[in-house]
Each structure stands twice: as structure tokens, then as C-alpha cells.
Short mmCIF file of C-alpha atoms in Angstrom, two decimals:
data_model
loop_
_atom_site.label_atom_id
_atom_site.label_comp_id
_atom_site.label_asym_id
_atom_site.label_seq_id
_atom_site.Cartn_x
_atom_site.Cartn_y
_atom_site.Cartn_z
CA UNK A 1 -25.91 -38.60 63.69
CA UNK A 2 -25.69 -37.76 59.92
CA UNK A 3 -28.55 -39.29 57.73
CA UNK A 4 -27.03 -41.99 55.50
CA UNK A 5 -26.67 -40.98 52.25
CA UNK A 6 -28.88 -42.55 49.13
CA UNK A 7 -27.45 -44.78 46.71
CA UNK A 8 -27.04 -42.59 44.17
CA UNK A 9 -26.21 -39.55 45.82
CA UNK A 10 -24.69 -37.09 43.42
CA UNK A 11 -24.63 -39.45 40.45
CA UNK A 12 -27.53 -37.98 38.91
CA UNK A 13 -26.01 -34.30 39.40
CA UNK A 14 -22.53 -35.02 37.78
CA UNK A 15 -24.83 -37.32 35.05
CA UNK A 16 -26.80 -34.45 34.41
CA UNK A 17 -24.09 -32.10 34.22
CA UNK A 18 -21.79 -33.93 31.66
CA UNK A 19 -24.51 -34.67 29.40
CA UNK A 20 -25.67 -30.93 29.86
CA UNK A 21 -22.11 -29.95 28.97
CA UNK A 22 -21.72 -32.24 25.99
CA UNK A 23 -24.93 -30.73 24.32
CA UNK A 24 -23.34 -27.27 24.47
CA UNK A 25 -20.23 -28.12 23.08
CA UNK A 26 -22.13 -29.97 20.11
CA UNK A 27 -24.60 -27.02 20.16
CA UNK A 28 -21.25 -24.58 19.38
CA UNK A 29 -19.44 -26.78 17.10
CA UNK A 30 -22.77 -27.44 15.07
CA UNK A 31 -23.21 -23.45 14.82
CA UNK A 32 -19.27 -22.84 14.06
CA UNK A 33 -19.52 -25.57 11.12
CA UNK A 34 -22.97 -23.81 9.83
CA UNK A 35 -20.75 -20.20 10.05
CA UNK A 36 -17.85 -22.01 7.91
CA UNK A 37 -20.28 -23.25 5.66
CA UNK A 38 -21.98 -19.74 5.23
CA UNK A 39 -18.94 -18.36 4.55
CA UNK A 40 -17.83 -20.77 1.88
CA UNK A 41 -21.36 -20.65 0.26
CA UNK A 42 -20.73 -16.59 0.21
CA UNK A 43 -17.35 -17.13 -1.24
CA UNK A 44 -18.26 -19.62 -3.80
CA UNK A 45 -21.11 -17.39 -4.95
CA UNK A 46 -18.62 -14.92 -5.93
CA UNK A 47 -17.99 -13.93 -9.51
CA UNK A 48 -14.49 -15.39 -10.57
CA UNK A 49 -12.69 -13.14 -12.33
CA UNK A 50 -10.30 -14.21 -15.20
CA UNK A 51 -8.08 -15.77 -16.23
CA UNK A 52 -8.80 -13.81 -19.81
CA UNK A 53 -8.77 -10.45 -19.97
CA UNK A 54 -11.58 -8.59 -18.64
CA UNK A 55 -12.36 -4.57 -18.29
CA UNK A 56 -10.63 -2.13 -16.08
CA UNK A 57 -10.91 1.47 -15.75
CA UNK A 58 -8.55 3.48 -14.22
CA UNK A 59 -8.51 6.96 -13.45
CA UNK A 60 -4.93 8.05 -13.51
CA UNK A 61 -3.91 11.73 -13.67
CA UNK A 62 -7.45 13.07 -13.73
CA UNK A 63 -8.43 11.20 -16.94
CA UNK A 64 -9.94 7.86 -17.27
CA UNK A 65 -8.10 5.05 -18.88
CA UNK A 66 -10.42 1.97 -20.12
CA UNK A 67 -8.60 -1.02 -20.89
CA UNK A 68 -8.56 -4.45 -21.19
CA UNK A 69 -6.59 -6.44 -18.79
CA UNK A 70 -5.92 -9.52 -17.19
CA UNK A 71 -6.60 -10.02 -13.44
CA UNK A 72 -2.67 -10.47 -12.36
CA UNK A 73 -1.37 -7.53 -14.36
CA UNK A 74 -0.22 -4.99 -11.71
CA UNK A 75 -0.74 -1.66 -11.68
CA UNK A 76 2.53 -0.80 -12.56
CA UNK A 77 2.87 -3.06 -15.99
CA UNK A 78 -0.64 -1.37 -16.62
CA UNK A 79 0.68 2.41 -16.28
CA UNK A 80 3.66 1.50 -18.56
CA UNK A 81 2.98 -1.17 -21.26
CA UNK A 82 -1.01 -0.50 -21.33
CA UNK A 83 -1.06 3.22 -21.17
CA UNK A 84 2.44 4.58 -21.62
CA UNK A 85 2.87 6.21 -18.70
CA UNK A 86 6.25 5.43 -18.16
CA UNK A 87 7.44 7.91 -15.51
CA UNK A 88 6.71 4.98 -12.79
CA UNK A 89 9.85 2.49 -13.31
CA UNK A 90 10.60 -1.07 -12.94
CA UNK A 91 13.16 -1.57 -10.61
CA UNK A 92 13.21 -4.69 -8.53
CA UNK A 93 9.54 -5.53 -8.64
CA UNK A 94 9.23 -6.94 -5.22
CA UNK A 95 8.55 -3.97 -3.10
CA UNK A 96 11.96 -2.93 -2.20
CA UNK A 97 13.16 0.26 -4.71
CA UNK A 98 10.47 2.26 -4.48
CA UNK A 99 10.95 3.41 -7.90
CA UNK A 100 7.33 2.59 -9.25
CA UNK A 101 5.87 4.81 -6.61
CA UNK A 102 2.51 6.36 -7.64
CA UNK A 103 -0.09 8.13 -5.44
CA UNK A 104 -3.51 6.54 -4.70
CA UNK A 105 -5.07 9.50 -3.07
CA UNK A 106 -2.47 11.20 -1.66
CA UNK A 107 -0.78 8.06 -0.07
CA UNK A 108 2.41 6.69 -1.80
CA UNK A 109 1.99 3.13 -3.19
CA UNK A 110 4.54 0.60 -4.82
CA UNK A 111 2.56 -0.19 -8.10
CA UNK A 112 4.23 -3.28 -8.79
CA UNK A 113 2.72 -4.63 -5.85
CA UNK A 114 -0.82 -3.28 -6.47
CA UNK A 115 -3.28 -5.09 -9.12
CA UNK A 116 -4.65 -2.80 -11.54
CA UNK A 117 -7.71 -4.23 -10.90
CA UNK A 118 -7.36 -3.37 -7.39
CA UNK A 119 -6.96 0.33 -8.50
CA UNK A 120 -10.24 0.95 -9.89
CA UNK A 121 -12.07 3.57 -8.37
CA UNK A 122 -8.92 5.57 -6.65
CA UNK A 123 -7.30 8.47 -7.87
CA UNK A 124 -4.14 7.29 -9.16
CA UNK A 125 -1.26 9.85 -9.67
CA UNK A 126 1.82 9.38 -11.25
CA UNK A 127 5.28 11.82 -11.91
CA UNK A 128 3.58 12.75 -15.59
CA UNK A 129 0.41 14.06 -13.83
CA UNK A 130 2.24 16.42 -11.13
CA UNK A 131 3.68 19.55 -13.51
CA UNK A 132 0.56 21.62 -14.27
CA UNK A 133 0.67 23.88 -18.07
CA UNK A 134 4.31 22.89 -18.19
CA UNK A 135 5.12 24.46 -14.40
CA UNK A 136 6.82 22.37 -12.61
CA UNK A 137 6.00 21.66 -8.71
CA UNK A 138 8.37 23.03 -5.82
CA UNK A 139 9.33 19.54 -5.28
CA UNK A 140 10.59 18.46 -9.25
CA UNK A 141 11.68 22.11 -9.47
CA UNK A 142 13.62 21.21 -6.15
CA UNK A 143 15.59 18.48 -7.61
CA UNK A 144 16.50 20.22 -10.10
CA UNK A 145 18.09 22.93 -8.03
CA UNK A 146 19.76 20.78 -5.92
CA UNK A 147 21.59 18.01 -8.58
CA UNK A 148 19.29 15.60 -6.78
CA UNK A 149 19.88 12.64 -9.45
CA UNK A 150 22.50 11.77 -11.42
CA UNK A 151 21.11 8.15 -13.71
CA UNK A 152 17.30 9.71 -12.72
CA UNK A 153 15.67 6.40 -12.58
CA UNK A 154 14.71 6.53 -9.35
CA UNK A 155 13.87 9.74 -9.58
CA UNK A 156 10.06 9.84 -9.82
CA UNK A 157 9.58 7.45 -7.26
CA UNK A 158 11.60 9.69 -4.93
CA UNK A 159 9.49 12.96 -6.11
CA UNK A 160 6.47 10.87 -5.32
CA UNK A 161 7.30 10.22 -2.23
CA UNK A 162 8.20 13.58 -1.10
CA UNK A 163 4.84 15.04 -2.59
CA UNK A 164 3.04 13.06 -0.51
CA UNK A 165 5.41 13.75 2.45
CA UNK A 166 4.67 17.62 1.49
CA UNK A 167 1.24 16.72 1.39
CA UNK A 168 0.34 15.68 4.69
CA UNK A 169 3.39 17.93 6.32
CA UNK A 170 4.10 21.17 4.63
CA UNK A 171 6.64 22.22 7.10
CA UNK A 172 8.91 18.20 7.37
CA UNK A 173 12.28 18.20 9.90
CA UNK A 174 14.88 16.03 8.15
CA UNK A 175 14.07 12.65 10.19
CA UNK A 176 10.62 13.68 8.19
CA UNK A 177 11.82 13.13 5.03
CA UNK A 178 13.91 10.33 5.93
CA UNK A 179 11.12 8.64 6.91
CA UNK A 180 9.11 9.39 4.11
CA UNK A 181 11.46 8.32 1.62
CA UNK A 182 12.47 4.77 3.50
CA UNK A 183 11.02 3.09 0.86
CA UNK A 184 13.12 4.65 -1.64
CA UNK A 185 16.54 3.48 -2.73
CA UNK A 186 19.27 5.56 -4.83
CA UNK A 187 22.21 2.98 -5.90
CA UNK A 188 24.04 6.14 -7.34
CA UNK A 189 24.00 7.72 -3.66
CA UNK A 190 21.72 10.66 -3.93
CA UNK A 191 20.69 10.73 -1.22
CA UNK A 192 21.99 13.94 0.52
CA UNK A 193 21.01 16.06 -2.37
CA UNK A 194 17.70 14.38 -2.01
CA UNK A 195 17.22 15.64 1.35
CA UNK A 196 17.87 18.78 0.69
CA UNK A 197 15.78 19.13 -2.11
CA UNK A 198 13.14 18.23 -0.12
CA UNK A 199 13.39 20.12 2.05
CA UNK A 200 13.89 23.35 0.25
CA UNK A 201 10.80 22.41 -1.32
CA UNK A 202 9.18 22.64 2.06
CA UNK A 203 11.03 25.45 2.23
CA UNK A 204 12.62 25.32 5.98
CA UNK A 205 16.30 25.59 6.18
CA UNK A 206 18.75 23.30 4.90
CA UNK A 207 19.72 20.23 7.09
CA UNK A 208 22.86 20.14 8.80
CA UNK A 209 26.07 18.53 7.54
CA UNK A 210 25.27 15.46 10.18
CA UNK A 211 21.85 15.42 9.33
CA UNK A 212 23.28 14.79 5.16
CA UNK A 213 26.06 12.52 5.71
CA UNK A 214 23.93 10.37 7.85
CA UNK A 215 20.99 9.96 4.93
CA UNK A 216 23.24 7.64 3.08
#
């Protein structure tokens, strides 16, 4: 015969355990709102920057530019209208041409979508700074063997690109460069003679007549 059970058999437990359960949750949120908080205290503490014009140095083509800039100029309008380096080119200045490439390091950036005060601090190269005592590098010295532009305003953004290609892969297949230069558009239609001269750069035999026709 089973003992009859008290009164308040398991209402204390199932008490105990909701109020147990509503302290952690209050516990969390309490610690999640004092994390937001931190983090908006760290944000706020912040310098602010701007809007007026404020100093930036840049070191572009081994030299240090110092000038004085406002926060949203990119990196691009900086090269050309503050320092006049204009081998970088506006083109559609949203990230689609590719003909304001520049190197930061030796990876290929669009500088029309890169602050110039974003810049500071990286070794920024651009078309001007690649020919060394007038010599040209195996990759401009490649285009112009090939006929690889005809208007030539894409043209440094497509010589950047393949430097940098060259740079991390000396010895680039076709489908290399193709890749490489995806960000890079030719409206005149270069672009078989662009592959080419990349790769003769590289120096590795030509690409096929599929390989060319299909780079379009």
C-alpha cells in the first residue's frame, strides 16, 4: 500500500525550479545589456574623425605623401587630384572596372573603394611606381609586345593586376590569369592580347586559340 502523498508534493520542486530558472535568465540578460553597454561606452570614447580635413600620410611608390584630406575622400581621388598620380583611372567608381587598381602590399585593390585614410600605413603601389630607371617590367614591356590595348585606359589596372598575379605565381596557366584579371574589364575587347601578354610575361607558352577566344 503506497504512502499517501503530502499536500504539496512536488510544488515546492517545480516552485523552486522556475524561480531558479528565471534568475538565470535575468542573470544573462543583465550581463548581455552590461556587454552592449561596454561596447557603446568603447565606441563612444572613440575619436571622431572629420568632417574637415584632417592629416593623412600615405606611402605610395616608396615615398611618403603628407596631405590634408577629408575622411570620405578615397584612395583613388587622393592618388589623382591630391598627388597627381594619375596612372590609376576613374572608370565606374563602384567596384566593377577594375581600372583604379593599385597594390596594397602585393594584393590588388580597387582604390575607389578604399578610403585614403584607410591606406595609411600600407605600401601602396601604383602603374607610375612599377618601371625602375626608365626599364620597364616584363609585364608593361609585355603589353607592349603583344598590342595589348588599343584606348589604354584600362590599361594600368590590367598591368596591376597581372603583377600581382606574377607575384604570387611566377609560372600562371591561362585559367590563372583569367582569374586574376576578373575584376578587370576591357570595353574595346582586349582581352585575348591581354592574355597573352601575360602570359609571355610569365614566360610559359602562349595559350591556345580556345583558351583566347574564350577570354572575351
Amino acid at each position: 500500500m503506497k504512502n499517501p502523498e503530502p499536500e504539496n508534493f512536488g510544488a515546492h520542486s517545480r516552485r523552486t525550479f522556475l524561480k531558479s530558472l528565471g534568475t538565470v535568465a535575468a542573470t544573462a540578460a543583465t550581463a548581455q545589456v552590461r556587454s552592449v553597454a561596454a561596447e557603446l561606452e568603447k565606441a563612444n570614447a572613440e575619436k571622431v574623425i572629420g568632417p574637415d580635413a584632417v592629416p593623412v600620410t600615405l606611402k605610395v611608390n616608396g615615398e611618403k605623401l603628407k596631405l590634408m584630406l577629408e575622411p570620405r575622400v578615397t584612395l583613388l581621388d587622393a592618388l589623382r587630384n591630391y598627388s597627381s598620380l594619375t596612372g590609376a583611372k576613374e572608370g565606374c567608381d563602384r567596384a566593377v572596372c577594375g581600372a583604379c587598381t593599385v597594390l596594397l602590399g602585393d594584393t590588388p585593390v580597387y582604390s575607389c573603394q578604399k578610403l585614403a585614410i584607410e591606406a595609411q600605413g600600407d605600401e601602396i603601389t601604383t602603374v607610375e611606381g612599377l618601371a625602375k630607371n626608365e626599364k620597364l617590367t616584363k609585364v608593361q614591356q609585355a603589353f607592349l609586345d603583344k598590342d595589348a590595348l588599343q584606348c589604354g585606359y584600362c590599361t594600368p589596372g590590367f598591368v596591376m593586376s597581372v603583377t600581382a598575379l606574377l607575384k604570387k605565381n611566377p609560372r600562371p596557366n591561362a585559367n590563372d590569369v583569367k582569374h586574376a584579371c576578373a575584376g578587370n574589364f576591357c570595353r574595346c575587347g582586349t582581352h585575348p592580347r591581354i592574355l597573352q601578354a601575360a602570359l609571355k610575361a610569365a614566360g610559359v607558352e602562349t595559350a591556345s586559340k580556345t583558351e583566347v577566344i574564350d577570354y572575351v
